[in-house]
Coordinates of C-alpha atoms in Angstrom, one line a residue:
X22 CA -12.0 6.7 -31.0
X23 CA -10.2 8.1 -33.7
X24 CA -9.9 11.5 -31.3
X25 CA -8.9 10.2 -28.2
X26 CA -5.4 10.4 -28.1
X27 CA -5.6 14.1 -29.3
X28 CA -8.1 14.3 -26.3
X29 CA -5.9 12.5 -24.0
X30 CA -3.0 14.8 -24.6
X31 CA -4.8 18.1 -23.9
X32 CA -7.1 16.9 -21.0
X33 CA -4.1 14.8 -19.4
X34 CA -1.5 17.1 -20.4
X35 CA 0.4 14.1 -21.9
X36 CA 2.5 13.2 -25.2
X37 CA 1.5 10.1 -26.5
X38 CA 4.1 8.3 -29.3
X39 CA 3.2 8.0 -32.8
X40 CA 2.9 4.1 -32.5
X41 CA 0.4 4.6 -30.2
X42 CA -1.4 6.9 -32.9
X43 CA -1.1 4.8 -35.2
X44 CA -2.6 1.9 -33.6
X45 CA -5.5 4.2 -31.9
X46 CA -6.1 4.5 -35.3
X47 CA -6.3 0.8 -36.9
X48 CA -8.3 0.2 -33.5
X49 CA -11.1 2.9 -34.0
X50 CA -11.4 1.9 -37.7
X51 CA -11.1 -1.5 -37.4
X52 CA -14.7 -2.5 -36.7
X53 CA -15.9 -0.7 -39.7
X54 CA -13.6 -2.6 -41.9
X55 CA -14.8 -5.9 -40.3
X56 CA -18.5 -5.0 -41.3
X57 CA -18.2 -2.7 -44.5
X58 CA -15.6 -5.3 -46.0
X59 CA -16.7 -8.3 -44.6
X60 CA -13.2 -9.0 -42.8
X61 CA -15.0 -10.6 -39.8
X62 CA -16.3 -13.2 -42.3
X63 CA -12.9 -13.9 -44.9
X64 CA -11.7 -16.3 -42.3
X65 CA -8.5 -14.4 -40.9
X66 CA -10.2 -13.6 -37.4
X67 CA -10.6 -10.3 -37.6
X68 CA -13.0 -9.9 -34.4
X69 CA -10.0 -11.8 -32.5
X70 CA -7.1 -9.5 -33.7
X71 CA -9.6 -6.8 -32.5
X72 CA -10.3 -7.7 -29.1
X73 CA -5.9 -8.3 -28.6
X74 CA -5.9 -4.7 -29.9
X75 CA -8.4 -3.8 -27.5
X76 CA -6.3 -5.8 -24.5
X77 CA -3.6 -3.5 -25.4
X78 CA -4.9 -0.5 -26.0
X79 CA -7.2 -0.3 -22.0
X80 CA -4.3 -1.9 -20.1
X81 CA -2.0 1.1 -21.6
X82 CA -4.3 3.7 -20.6
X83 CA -4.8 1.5 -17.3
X84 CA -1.4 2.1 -16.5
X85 CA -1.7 5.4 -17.4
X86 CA -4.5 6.4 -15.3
X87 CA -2.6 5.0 -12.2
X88 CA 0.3 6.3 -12.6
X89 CA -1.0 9.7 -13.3
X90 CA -4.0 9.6 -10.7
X91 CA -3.0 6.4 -8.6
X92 CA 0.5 6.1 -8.1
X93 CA 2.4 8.7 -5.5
X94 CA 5.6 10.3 -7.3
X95 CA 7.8 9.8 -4.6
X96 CA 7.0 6.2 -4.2
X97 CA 8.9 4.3 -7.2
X98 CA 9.5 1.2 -5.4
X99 CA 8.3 -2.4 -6.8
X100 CA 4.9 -2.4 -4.9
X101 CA 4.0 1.2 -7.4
X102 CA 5.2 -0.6 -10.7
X103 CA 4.0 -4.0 -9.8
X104 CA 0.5 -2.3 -8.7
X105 CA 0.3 0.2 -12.3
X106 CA 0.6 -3.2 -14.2
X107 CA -2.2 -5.0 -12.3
X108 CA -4.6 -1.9 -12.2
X109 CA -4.0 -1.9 -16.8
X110 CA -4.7 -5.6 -16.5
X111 CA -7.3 -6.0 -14.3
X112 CA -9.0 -2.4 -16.0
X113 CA -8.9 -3.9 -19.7
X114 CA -10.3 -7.4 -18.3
X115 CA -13.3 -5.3 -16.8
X116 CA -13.8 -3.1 -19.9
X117 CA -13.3 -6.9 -21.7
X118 CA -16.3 -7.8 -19.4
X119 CA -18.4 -5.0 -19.9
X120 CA -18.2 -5.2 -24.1
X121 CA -19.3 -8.9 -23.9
X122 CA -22.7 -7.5 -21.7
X123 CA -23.3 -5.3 -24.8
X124 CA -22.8 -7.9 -27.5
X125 CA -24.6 -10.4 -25.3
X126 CA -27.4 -7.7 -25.0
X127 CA -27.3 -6.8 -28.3
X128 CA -27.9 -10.5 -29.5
X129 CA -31.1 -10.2 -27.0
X130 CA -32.6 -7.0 -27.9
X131 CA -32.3 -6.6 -31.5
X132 CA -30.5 -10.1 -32.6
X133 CA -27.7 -8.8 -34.3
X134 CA -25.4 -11.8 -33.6
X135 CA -22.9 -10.0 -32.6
X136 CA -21.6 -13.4 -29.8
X137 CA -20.9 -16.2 -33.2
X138 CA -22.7 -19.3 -32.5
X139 CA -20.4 -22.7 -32.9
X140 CA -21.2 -26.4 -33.8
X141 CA -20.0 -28.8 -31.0
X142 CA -18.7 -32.3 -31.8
X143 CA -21.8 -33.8 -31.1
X144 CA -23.7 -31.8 -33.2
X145 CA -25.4 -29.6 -30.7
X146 CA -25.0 -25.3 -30.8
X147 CA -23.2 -23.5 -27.8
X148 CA -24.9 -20.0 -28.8
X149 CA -22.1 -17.8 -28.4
X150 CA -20.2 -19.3 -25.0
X151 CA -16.9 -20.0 -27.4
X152 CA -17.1 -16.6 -28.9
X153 CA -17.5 -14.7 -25.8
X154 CA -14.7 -16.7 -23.8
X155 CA -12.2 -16.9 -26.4
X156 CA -12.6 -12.9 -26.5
X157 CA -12.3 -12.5 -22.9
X158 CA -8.9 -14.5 -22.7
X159 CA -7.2 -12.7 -26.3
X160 CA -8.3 -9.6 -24.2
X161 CA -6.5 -10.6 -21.0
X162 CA -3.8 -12.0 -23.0
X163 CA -3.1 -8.8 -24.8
X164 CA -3.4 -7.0 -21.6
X165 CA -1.1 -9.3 -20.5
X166 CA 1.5 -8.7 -22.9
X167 CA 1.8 -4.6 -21.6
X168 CA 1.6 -5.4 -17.6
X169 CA 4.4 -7.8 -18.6
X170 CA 6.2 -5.4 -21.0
X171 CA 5.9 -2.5 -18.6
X172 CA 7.2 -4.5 -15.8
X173 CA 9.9 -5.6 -17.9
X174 CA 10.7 -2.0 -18.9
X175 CA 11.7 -1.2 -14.7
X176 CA 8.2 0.5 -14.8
X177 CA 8.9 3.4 -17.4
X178 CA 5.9 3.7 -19.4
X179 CA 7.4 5.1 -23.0
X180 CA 4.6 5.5 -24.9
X181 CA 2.4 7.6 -22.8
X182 CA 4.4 10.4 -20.8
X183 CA 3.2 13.6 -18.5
X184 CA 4.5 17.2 -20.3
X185 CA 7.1 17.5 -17.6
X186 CA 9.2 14.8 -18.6
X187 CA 9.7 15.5 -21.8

């Protein structure tokens, strides 16, 4: 993970900014934090500030993709920027999706317990339906945030630019 963005740049023949670098970074190492300094357990919801990360992170390089691959250059009209939004959105809820069927199978095959377990009110245990739907809406919610943001920004997409416009 810690790679992509280098990889992005020279397969994609892109610049990507710094900040998103930077947070490519704190993304990839993130998870190892969470389990070598027992940050998912010290109470500040690490696994939560992980999966808004994550929101953020796929709806950008949604956005990306479609505009690069998807969107025709000489159509710049509502329709393209209001359809580049949706196809980051709905392409970081599906990758959202996807990681909850491999912590979900996970938990199955080798019980890792990687979907956290919570005590109802009356006592009884919802094995993981909290965990895995709470994730699933701080995803869309930080996927969220860019479609909104890039909407919001007339459809330019700063951070992640083709060579030529540079």
């Amino acid at each position: 993970m810690i790679l992509v963005p280098a990889a992005m740049e020279r397969i994609f023949r892109c610049r990507i900014a710094l900040p998103v670098y930077l947070f490519c970074l704190v993304y990839a190492i993130g998870p190892m934090l969470g389990h070598s300094c027992g940050w998912y357990y010290m109470g500040f919801h690490w696994d939560k500030v992980l999966h808004i990360f994550g929101g953020l992170a796929f709806a950008l390089f949604g956005i990306f993709l479609y505009e690069t691959f998807g969107g025709r250059r000489e159509c710049c009209g509502k329709r393209q920027k209001l359809m580049a939004a949706a196809f980051g959105f709905f392409l970081s809820v599906a990758v959202s999706a996807l990681w909850e069927f491999v912590e979900f199978s996970m938990d199955l095959l080798w019980q890792m317990e990687m979907q956290t377990d919570t005590i109802l009110a009356d006592g009884s245990r919802d094995i993981g339906l909290y965990d895995t739907m709470y994730d699933m809406l701080l995803e869309s919610g930080g996927a969220l945030l860019v479609s909104a943001g890039y909407l919001l920004a007339g459809g330019k997409n700063r951070l992640i630019r083709p060579e030529e416009t540079i």
